[in-house]
Coordinates of C-alpha atoms in Angstrom, one line a residue:
Chain A
M1 CA 112.1 66.8 182.2
D2 CA 109.1 68.2 184.3
R3 CA 111.2 71.7 184.5
F4 CA 110.4 72.5 180.9
S5 CA 107.0 74.0 180.1
W6 CA 105.5 74.8 176.7
S7 CA 106.7 77.9 174.7
N8 CA 106.2 79.6 171.6
G9 CA 109.9 79.7 170.8
L10 CA 110.0 83.5 170.5
L11 CA 112.6 85.5 172.5
E12 CA 111.9 87.8 175.2
I13 CA 112.9 91.6 175.2
N14 CA 116.2 91.4 176.9
E15 CA 117.2 87.7 175.8
T16 CA 119.4 87.1 173.0
L17 CA 120.2 83.9 171.2
V18 CA 123.4 82.5 171.8
I19 CA 123.8 79.3 169.8
Q20 CA 121.6 76.7 168.1
Q21 CA 122.2 73.0 167.4
R22 CA 120.5 70.7 165.0
G23 CA 119.8 67.0 165.4
V24 CA 119.6 67.0 169.3
R25 CA 117.7 64.4 171.4
L26 CA 116.3 65.3 174.5
Y27 CA 116.5 62.5 177.4
D28 CA 114.5 62.6 180.6
G29 CA 117.0 61.3 183.1
D30 CA 118.2 58.0 181.2
D31 CA 115.0 57.4 179.8
K32 CA 114.7 57.3 175.9
P33 CA 112.5 59.7 175.0
K34 CA 109.0 59.6 172.7
L35 CA 110.3 62.6 171.0
D36 CA 112.3 62.9 167.8
V37 CA 115.5 64.7 167.0
G38 CA 115.1 68.5 167.1
L39 CA 116.7 71.9 167.7
A40 CA 118.2 73.0 170.6
L41 CA 118.6 76.5 171.3
L42 CA 120.7 78.5 174.2
S43 CA 119.7 82.1 175.1
T44 CA 120.9 84.1 178.0
H45 CA 117.8 83.0 179.8
R46 CA 116.6 79.9 178.6
L47 CA 117.6 76.5 177.3
M48 CA 114.9 75.5 174.4
W49 CA 114.2 72.8 172.4
R50 CA 112.1 72.5 169.3
D51 CA 110.7 69.5 167.3
I52 CA 112.1 69.6 163.7
K53 CA 108.9 68.8 162.1
N54 CA 106.3 70.5 164.2
H55 CA 107.5 73.8 165.1
E56 CA 104.5 74.6 167.1
Y57 CA 106.1 71.8 169.7
C58 CA 108.5 73.9 171.6
L59 CA 109.7 73.5 175.1
S60 CA 111.8 76.0 177.2
M61 CA 113.4 76.0 180.6
P62 CA 115.1 79.0 182.5
L63 CA 118.7 78.8 183.0
S64 CA 118.3 79.6 186.7
L65 CA 117.1 76.0 186.9
I66 CA 120.5 74.7 186.4
I67 CA 122.6 73.4 188.8
F68 CA 125.7 72.1 187.2
F69 CA 126.2 70.3 183.8
E70 CA 129.0 67.7 182.4
E71 CA 130.1 66.2 179.3
Q72 CA 129.5 62.3 178.3
A73 CA 131.8 61.3 175.3
A74 CA 130.6 59.6 172.5
G75 CA 131.0 55.8 172.2
I76 CA 130.3 53.0 170.0
G77 CA 127.0 53.7 168.6
K78 CA 126.4 56.3 171.0
S79 CA 126.3 60.3 170.6
A80 CA 128.1 62.6 172.6
K81 CA 126.0 64.0 175.3
I82 CA 125.5 66.7 178.0
V83 CA 123.9 65.9 181.3
I84 CA 122.3 69.0 183.1
H85 CA 121.3 68.5 186.8
L86 CA 118.5 70.5 187.8
H87 CA 117.0 72.3 190.8
P88 CA 113.6 71.0 191.5
P89 CA 110.8 72.8 189.5
P90 CA 109.6 76.1 190.9
G91 CA 106.0 76.1 192.1
N92 CA 104.6 78.8 189.7
K93 CA 105.9 76.9 186.8
E94 CA 103.9 77.3 183.5
P95 CA 102.6 73.8 182.3
G96 CA 105.0 71.6 180.1
P97 CA 105.0 68.1 178.5
L98 CA 105.5 66.4 181.9
Q99 CA 104.0 67.0 185.2
N100 CA 106.3 64.8 187.4
S101 CA 109.6 63.1 186.6
K102 CA 111.9 60.7 188.9
Y103 CA 115.0 62.4 187.5
S104 CA 116.3 65.7 188.5
Y105 CA 118.6 65.8 185.2
I106 CA 118.2 65.7 181.4
K107 CA 120.5 64.8 178.7
L108 CA 121.0 66.3 175.6
S109 CA 122.3 63.9 172.9
F110 CA 123.9 65.3 169.8
K111 CA 123.3 63.4 166.7
E112 CA 124.9 65.9 164.3
H113 CA 127.8 67.0 166.7
G114 CA 128.3 70.3 167.9
Q115 CA 128.2 69.1 171.4
I116 CA 131.7 70.9 172.4
E117 CA 130.7 74.1 171.3
F118 CA 127.4 73.9 172.9
Y119 CA 129.2 73.1 175.9
R120 CA 131.4 75.8 175.8
R121 CA 128.8 78.5 175.3
L122 CA 126.5 77.1 177.9
T123 CA 129.8 77.3 180.6
E124 CA 129.9 80.9 179.5
E125 CA 126.4 81.7 180.0
M126 CA 126.3 80.1 183.3
T127 CA 129.4 81.7 184.6
Q128 CA 128.1 85.3 183.4
R129 CA 124.6 84.7 184.6
R130 CA 123.2 87.2 182.4
W131 CA 119.6 86.4 183.2
E132 CA 120.1 87.8 186.4
N133 CA 121.2 91.3 185.3
T134 CA 118.5 91.9 182.8
P135 CA 115.6 89.8 184.0
A136 CA 113.2 89.0 180.9
S137 CA 109.6 88.8 181.7
Q138 CA 108.0 85.2 182.5
P139 CA 108.4 82.6 179.3
I140 CA 105.2 83.0 177.6
S141 CA 103.7 79.7 177.1
T142 CA 101.1 79.0 174.1
G143 CA 99.3 76.8 176.5
A144 CA 95.7 77.3 176.4
G145 CA 93.7 78.3 179.3
S146 CA 96.2 80.0 181.6
Q147 CA 96.8 82.7 179.4
A148 CA 93.4 83.8 178.9
G149 CA 92.6 87.2 180.2
R150 CA 96.3 88.0 180.4
T151 CA 96.8 91.7 179.3
R152 CA 100.7 92.3 179.7
A153 CA 102.1 92.5 176.3
V154 CA 105.8 92.1 175.9
G155 CA 108.2 91.8 172.5
I156 CA 106.8 90.4 169.3
V157 CA 104.1 88.3 171.0
G158 CA 102.7 91.8 172.7
I159 CA 102.3 93.3 169.2
E160 CA 101.2 90.3 167.8
R161 CA 98.5 90.4 170.3
K162 CA 97.5 94.0 170.1
I163 CA 97.0 93.6 166.2
E164 CA 94.7 90.8 166.5
E165 CA 92.7 92.9 169.1
K166 CA 92.6 95.6 166.8
R167 CA 91.4 93.6 163.9
K168 CA 88.8 92.1 165.8
E169 CA 87.3 95.4 166.6
T170 CA 87.4 96.3 162.8
D171 CA 85.8 92.9 162.0
K172 CA 83.0 94.1 164.2
N173 CA 82.8 97.5 163.0
I174 CA 82.4 96.5 159.6
S175 CA 79.9 93.8 160.2
E176 CA 78.0 96.5 162.1
A177 CA 78.1 98.6 159.4
F178 CA 77.1 96.1 156.6
E179 CA 74.1 94.7 158.6
D180 CA 71.7 97.0 156.9
L181 CA 73.2 96.3 153.9
S182 CA 72.5 92.8 154.3
K183 CA 69.0 93.3 155.0
L184 CA 68.6 95.3 151.6
M185 CA 70.1 92.3 150.1
V186 CA 67.4 90.3 151.4
K187 CA 64.9 92.7 150.0
A188 CA 66.8 92.8 146.8
K189 CA 65.2 89.5 145.5
E190 CA 61.7 90.7 146.4
M191 CA 62.4 93.8 144.4
V192 CA 63.7 91.9 141.3
E193 CA 60.7 89.8 141.3
L194 CA 58.1 93.0 141.5
S195 CA 60.0 94.8 138.8
R196 CA 59.7 91.5 136.8
S197 CA 56.1 91.4 137.2
I198 CA 55.6 94.9 136.2
A199 CA 57.4 94.2 133.2
T200 CA 55.1 91.7 132.2
K201 CA 52.3 93.9 133.0
I202 CA 54.1 96.3 130.7
K203 CA 54.1 93.8 127.9
D204 CA 50.5 93.1 128.4
K205 CA 49.7 96.7 128.1
Q206 CA 51.8 97.3 125.7
G207 CA 49.6 100.0 124.0
D208 CA 49.0 102.1 127.0
I209 CA 52.5 103.2 127.6
T210 CA 54.5 105.2 125.2
E211 CA 57.6 103.8 123.9
D212 CA 60.0 106.3 125.3
E213 CA 58.6 105.1 129.0
T214 CA 58.7 101.5 128.0
I215 CA 62.6 102.0 127.5
R216 CA 63.0 103.9 130.1
F217 CA 61.7 101.4 132.4
K218 CA 63.8 98.5 130.6
S219 CA 66.9 100.3 131.4
Y220 CA 65.7 100.5 135.1
L221 CA 65.2 96.7 134.9
L222 CA 68.6 96.3 133.4
S223 CA 70.3 98.4 136.3
M224 CA 68.6 95.9 138.9
G225 CA 70.2 93.2 137.3
I226 CA 70.0 89.5 137.4
A227 CA 67.6 87.9 140.2
N228 CA 70.2 85.3 141.3
P229 CA 73.4 85.5 139.5
V230 CA 75.4 82.6 139.1
T231 CA 78.4 82.9 141.5
R232 CA 81.3 81.1 142.5
E233 CA 79.6 80.6 146.0
T234 CA 76.5 79.0 144.6
H235 CA 78.1 76.9 141.9
G236 CA 81.6 76.1 143.2
S237 CA 84.7 77.2 141.0
G238 CA 86.1 75.7 137.8
T239 CA 84.4 73.9 135.0
H240 CA 80.7 73.6 136.7
Y241 CA 80.7 77.1 137.5
H242 CA 81.7 78.3 134.0
M243 CA 79.4 76.0 132.6
Q244 CA 76.5 77.7 134.6
L245 CA 77.6 80.9 133.7
A246 CA 77.9 80.4 129.9
K247 CA 74.1 79.0 130.5
Q248 CA 73.2 82.4 131.8
L249 CA 75.2 84.4 129.4
G250 CA 73.4 82.6 126.8
D251 CA 70.0 83.7 128.0
M252 CA 70.9 87.1 128.7
L253 CA 72.7 87.9 125.8
Q254 CA 70.5 86.8 123.1
A255 CA 68.5 89.9 122.7
P256 CA 71.3 92.3 123.0
L257 CA 73.2 90.7 120.5
E258 CA 70.1 90.3 118.0
E259 CA 69.8 94.3 118.5
R260 CA 73.6 94.9 117.9
G261 CA 73.5 92.7 114.3
G262 CA 74.5 89.5 115.7
M263 CA 77.9 90.5 117.3
M264 CA 79.2 92.2 120.1
A265 CA 83.1 92.9 121.1
L266 CA 84.0 90.8 124.3
T267 CA 84.8 94.0 126.0
E268 CA 81.3 95.1 125.2
V269 CA 79.8 92.1 126.5
Y270 CA 81.9 92.1 129.7
C271 CA 80.2 95.6 130.6
L272 CA 76.7 94.5 129.7
V273 CA 77.1 91.6 131.9
N274 CA 78.7 93.2 135.0
R275 CA 76.3 96.2 134.7
A276 CA 73.6 93.3 134.8
R277 CA 75.0 91.5 137.9
G278 CA 75.4 94.7 140.0
M279 CA 77.0 93.2 142.9
E280 CA 78.2 89.9 142.3
L281 CA 81.0 91.1 139.6
L282 CA 82.6 88.7 137.1
S283 CA 86.4 88.7 136.2
P284 CA 87.3 89.0 132.8
E285 CA 88.9 85.4 133.1
D286 CA 85.9 83.9 134.3
L287 CA 83.8 85.7 131.5
L288 CA 86.1 84.5 128.9
N289 CA 86.3 81.0 130.3
A290 CA 82.5 81.0 130.3
C291 CA 82.3 82.0 126.5
K292 CA 84.8 79.4 125.7
M293 CA 81.7 76.9 126.7
F294 CA 79.3 78.1 124.3
E295 CA 80.1 75.4 121.8
S296 CA 80.5 72.4 124.2
L297 CA 77.1 73.3 125.4
K298 CA 75.5 73.7 122.4
L299 CA 74.4 77.4 122.8
P300 CA 73.4 79.5 120.2
L301 CA 76.2 81.6 120.9
R302 CA 79.9 81.4 120.0
L303 CA 83.3 83.0 120.9
R304 CA 85.0 84.3 117.8
V305 CA 88.6 85.3 117.7
F306 CA 89.6 87.3 114.9
D307 CA 93.1 87.0 113.1
S308 CA 94.0 90.3 115.0
G309 CA 93.3 88.7 118.4
V310 CA 89.7 90.8 119.0
M311 CA 87.4 88.6 120.6
V312 CA 83.7 88.6 119.9
V313 CA 80.6 86.9 120.9
Q314 CA 78.3 86.3 118.3
L315 CA 75.0 84.3 117.4
Q316 CA 75.4 80.9 115.8
S317 CA 73.2 81.9 113.1
H318 CA 75.1 84.7 112.3
S319 CA 77.1 82.9 109.6
E320 CA 80.7 84.2 108.1
E321 CA 79.1 84.1 104.6
E322 CA 76.4 86.6 105.5
M323 CA 79.1 89.1 106.9
I324 CA 81.3 88.8 104.1
A325 CA 78.2 89.1 101.8
S326 CA 77.0 92.2 103.7
A327 CA 80.6 93.6 103.5
L328 CA 80.8 93.1 99.9
D329 CA 77.4 94.6 99.3
S330 CA 77.9 97.7 101.2
V331 CA 81.2 98.5 99.6
S332 CA 80.3 97.8 96.1
E333 CA 76.9 100.2 96.8
K334 CA 79.3 103.0 98.1
G335 CA 82.5 102.3 95.8
S336 CA 84.7 102.7 98.6
L337 CA 84.4 102.3 102.2
T338 CA 86.8 102.9 105.4
A339 CA 86.1 100.8 108.4
E340 CA 84.5 104.1 110.1
E341 CA 82.0 104.5 107.4
F342 CA 81.2 101.0 107.4
A343 CA 80.8 101.1 111.3
K344 CA 78.1 104.0 110.7
L345 CA 76.3 102.5 107.8
L346 CA 75.9 99.2 110.1
G347 CA 75.6 100.6 113.6
L348 CA 78.4 98.6 114.8
S349 CA 81.5 99.4 116.5
V350 CA 84.6 100.4 114.4
L351 CA 86.8 97.5 115.6
L352 CA 84.2 95.1 114.7
S353 CA 83.4 96.6 111.0
K354 CA 86.9 96.7 110.4
E355 CA 87.1 92.9 111.3
R356 CA 84.3 92.3 108.7
L357 CA 86.0 94.2 106.0
L358 CA 89.3 92.3 106.8
L359 CA 87.5 89.1 106.9
A360 CA 86.1 90.1 103.3
E361 CA 89.3 90.8 102.1
K362 CA 90.9 87.6 103.3
V363 CA 88.5 85.5 101.2
G364 CA 89.2 87.9 98.2
H365 CA 86.2 89.8 98.0
L366 CA 87.6 93.1 98.7
C367 CA 91.0 94.7 98.2
R368 CA 92.5 97.6 100.1
D369 CA 93.8 101.1 99.3
D370 CA 96.1 102.2 102.0
S371 CA 96.9 106.0 101.6
V372 CA 97.5 108.8 103.6
E373 CA 93.8 109.2 103.6
G374 CA 93.5 106.3 105.7
L375 CA 92.7 102.6 104.5
R376 CA 89.9 102.2 102.3
F377 CA 88.3 99.2 101.1
Y378 CA 87.4 98.4 97.5
V379 CA 85.6 95.8 95.7
N380 CA 88.3 93.3 94.5
L381 CA 88.7 94.1 90.7
F382 CA 92.0 92.3 90.1
Chain B
M1 CA 100.7 107.6 69.6
S2 CA 100.1 108.1 73.3
F3 CA 100.4 105.5 75.6
E4 CA 97.3 103.7 76.8
W5 CA 97.1 103.1 80.5
P6 CA 95.4 100.0 81.9
W7 CA 92.2 100.2 83.9
Q8 CA 94.0 99.3 86.8
Y9 CA 96.1 102.3 86.8
N10 CA 92.9 104.4 87.9
F11 CA 92.2 102.0 90.5
P12 CA 93.5 103.4 94.2
P13 CA 93.9 99.8 95.4
F14 CA 96.5 99.3 92.5
F15 CA 99.0 101.4 94.7
T16 CA 98.8 99.4 97.6
L17 CA 100.5 96.2 97.8
Q18 CA 97.4 93.8 98.7
P19 CA 97.9 91.3 101.7
N20 CA 95.7 88.9 100.4
V21 CA 97.9 86.3 98.4
D22 CA 95.6 85.8 95.6
T23 CA 95.0 88.9 94.9
R24 CA 98.3 90.0 95.2
Q25 CA 99.4 87.9 92.6
K26 CA 97.0 89.2 90.2
Q27 CA 98.0 92.7 91.1
L28 CA 101.9 91.9 90.8
A29 CA 100.9 90.6 87.2
A30 CA 99.2 93.8 86.1
W31 CA 102.0 95.6 87.5
C32 CA 104.4 93.7 85.6
S33 CA 102.6 94.2 82.2
L34 CA 102.1 97.8 82.7
V35 CA 105.6 98.3 83.5
L36 CA 106.9 96.1 80.3
S37 CA 104.1 98.0 78.1
Y38 CA 105.3 101.2 79.5
C39 CA 109.2 100.5 78.8
R40 CA 108.3 99.3 75.4
H41 CA 106.5 102.0 74.4
H42 CA 109.1 104.5 75.4
K43 CA 111.9 102.2 74.1
L44 CA 113.3 102.1 77.8
Y45 CA 116.1 99.7 78.5
T46 CA 117.4 100.8 81.9
L47 CA 115.7 102.0 85.0
D48 CA 116.7 103.4 88.1
V49 CA 114.6 103.0 91.2
M50 CA 114.6 106.2 92.3
E51 CA 113.7 107.9 89.3
A52 CA 111.2 105.1 88.8
Q53 CA 109.3 106.0 91.8
E54 CA 108.7 109.8 90.3
S55 CA 107.7 108.6 86.9
L56 CA 104.4 108.4 85.5
V57 CA 104.1 104.7 85.8
F58 CA 104.1 104.3 89.6
N59 CA 103.0 107.8 90.2
N60 CA 99.4 108.8 89.2
K61 CA 98.8 112.3 89.9
K62 CA 95.2 112.1 88.8
I63 CA 94.4 110.1 91.6
E64 CA 97.0 111.1 94.0
R65 CA 98.6 107.5 94.6
K66 CA 102.3 106.3 94.4
L67 CA 103.6 102.8 94.6
P68 CA 105.7 103.1 97.5
V69 CA 109.7 102.0 97.3
E70 CA 109.3 98.9 98.6
A71 CA 106.4 97.6 96.5
I72 CA 108.2 98.9 93.4
Q73 CA 111.1 96.5 94.4
V74 CA 108.6 93.9 95.0
V75 CA 107.4 94.3 91.2
F76 CA 110.8 94.5 89.8
E77 CA 111.8 91.5 91.6
E78 CA 108.6 89.6 90.2
L79 CA 110.0 91.1 86.9
R80 CA 113.4 89.6 87.6
K81 CA 112.2 86.2 88.2
K82 CA 110.2 86.0 85.0
G83 CA 113.3 87.0 83.2
N84 CA 112.4 90.7 82.1
L85 CA 114.6 92.5 84.3
E86 CA 118.5 92.2 85.6
W87 CA 120.1 94.1 88.5
L88 CA 122.8 96.3 87.3
D89 CA 124.2 96.8 91.0
K90 CA 124.0 95.0 94.2
N91 CA 122.2 97.9 95.9
K92 CA 119.3 97.1 93.3
S93 CA 118.9 100.8 92.5
R94 CA 119.5 100.2 88.8
C95 CA 118.3 97.7 86.6
L96 CA 118.3 96.6 82.7
V97 CA 114.5 96.2 81.7
M98 CA 114.1 93.6 78.7
W99 CA 110.5 94.0 77.6
R100 CA 111.3 91.3 75.1
R101 CA 113.5 88.7 76.2
P102 CA 117.1 88.2 74.0
E103 CA 115.6 85.2 72.8
E104 CA 112.5 86.8 71.6
W105 CA 114.6 89.6 70.1
G106 CA 116.8 86.9 68.4
K107 CA 114.1 85.3 66.8
L108 CA 112.4 88.8 65.4
I109 CA 115.8 89.4 63.9
H110 CA 116.3 85.9 62.4
Q111 CA 112.8 86.2 60.9
W112 CA 113.5 89.5 59.5
V113 CA 116.8 88.2 57.8
S114 CA 115.0 85.1 56.4
K115 CA 112.4 87.1 55.2
N116 CA 114.8 89.4 53.2
G117 CA 116.7 86.5 51.7
M118 CA 119.8 87.7 53.6
V119 CA 120.6 84.3 55.5
N120 CA 124.7 83.6 55.2
S121 CA 125.2 87.2 54.8
V122 CA 127.4 89.2 57.2
F123 CA 126.2 92.5 59.1
T124 CA 128.0 94.4 61.9
L125 CA 126.0 95.4 64.6
Y126 CA 125.6 98.9 64.0
E127 CA 124.2 98.0 60.6
L128 CA 121.2 96.0 62.2
S129 CA 120.1 98.4 65.2
N130 CA 120.8 101.7 63.2
G131 CA 121.0 100.8 59.3
D132 CA 118.3 102.2 56.9
D133 CA 117.2 98.5 55.9
T134 CA 116.0 97.9 59.6
E135 CA 114.5 101.4 59.8
S136 CA 110.8 100.1 60.1
E137 CA 111.4 97.0 62.1
E138 CA 110.9 96.7 65.7
F139 CA 114.6 96.0 66.8
H140 CA 115.7 99.4 64.9
G141 CA 117.4 101.5 68.0
L142 CA 118.1 98.4 70.1
E143 CA 120.8 99.0 72.6
E144 CA 124.0 97.3 71.9
W145 CA 124.2 95.3 74.8
M146 CA 120.6 94.1 74.2
L147 CA 121.4 93.4 70.4
L148 CA 124.5 91.6 71.4
R149 CA 122.3 89.5 74.0
S150 CA 119.7 88.6 71.2
L151 CA 122.4 87.4 68.9
Q152 CA 124.5 85.4 71.5
A153 CA 120.8 83.4 71.9
L154 CA 120.7 82.6 68.4
Q155 CA 124.3 81.6 68.5
T156 CA 123.5 79.1 71.0
D157 CA 120.7 78.0 68.9
G158 CA 123.3 77.8 66.0
K159 CA 121.3 80.1 63.9
A160 CA 124.3 82.9 64.0
E161 CA 127.7 83.3 64.6
I162 CA 129.3 86.4 66.1
F163 CA 132.8 87.4 65.5
S164 CA 135.1 90.5 66.0
M165 CA 135.8 93.0 63.1
D166 CA 137.9 95.6 63.1
D167 CA 135.8 98.4 64.4
G168 CA 133.6 96.3 66.4
K169 CA 131.3 93.2 66.0
G170 CA 129.9 91.5 63.2
V171 CA 127.4 88.6 62.6
K172 CA 126.5 86.0 60.3
F173 CA 123.1 84.4 60.0
F174 CA 122.9 80.5 58.9

């Protein structure tokens, strides 16, 4: 058993797998093993054994260590075994599960049969002695320490190691490149604070600056974004995150909603919010989930889904009756209206104004005229 | 005497089938009454769907609106449910329009008969629809199939009896 060393279970370049057999127990001489049953692998160069559950647990032993081997037939309550007698371990052996063993042989116990085929293949390999013709590199163990600083890279392991090195370098490059940026981010908070204080000053001295300048400054502030956006990092994931997000949305959407007549399409909200957040962008899904929480959080906003599937965020005070009444008023004033005309009249998006007209139609205040000239709405005279 | 169009005829939404259920019901009712009064005014008894589409009823040239064929079918189907229309073929391309239902016609005829004291007398069908006596009556010029239906309706009420004569059918009123 002390002839085995740790292995990563990968084959070397010149090595080929000959046979593998499940349900094999490994005995150190006559001792019952602490190991479970596993997978026995025979390659042109090595005999390997891997734990069935923990694939990291893998042992290997060069075939050159084998002196001879014999079959042990199955008996009552006993599985068939192959006894393998071994040379003493070489001096430069890699570390293994057992450093010293009093036995100079191991046993493979076949719980799920297959010993006949395994025995045959092992005989073949031992007579052909292929490991001598095409020497593989030394088995690479996964044992820590001994491998550190080793630069020789062969086979898949070598490729993997190279990739890993490359990745580390890229990592380093990236972090170097973004060092400046993170410094900027640290300053960002101060910048926002500064802009906020300027904003309040502007408010105080409203008369001193022109309307135009105020508006321009407002847009600057909007570009700078929210001082401390609610992110998944700061507020975890799931419901709590969405709740916090909903609260923040409630604060920041109030003013724009009032400006737009109390209603905004969800897409519009999405653009506005992400523009304000700048770096910490929201996913559409998170936004939607947050909007769904308006009602349970008793915020003055509501997510509304029209029959057509169009979703909007609206102020709670913005009632349906008012919307219908305003639509009816506009239509009766003009005689008839298309969604486009109504949109112009109200300064709303066409989509939303159409939804309002449809809503008024649904309750029976309006009726439609669908002709080649387009869809027009009339006061319902029927 | 020219036909007097209802106000709806010049209301563009009248020519679009309304999606709102309540509105549509009122719209269809208006269509039914328009179709019936139009047929009555022009004494039309059969309608062809394709022709109807081009007729003035469903095609208002002034406001450039046309009721689509599907909507015409809906109106006709509504009329059928009310008992004012019967399809003549399976494809629903031609139909009988009964702007008065047979029972109503029967009642009118019987009223005329009793008013003129001709109960228990015998008439030929031709006499009833084309005779000089009935010239001022509304059922004058009634198509034969319609007249026959009306009389059959009276017969089931026991107010008339239809029998065959040498050259057609006769009827006796009670």
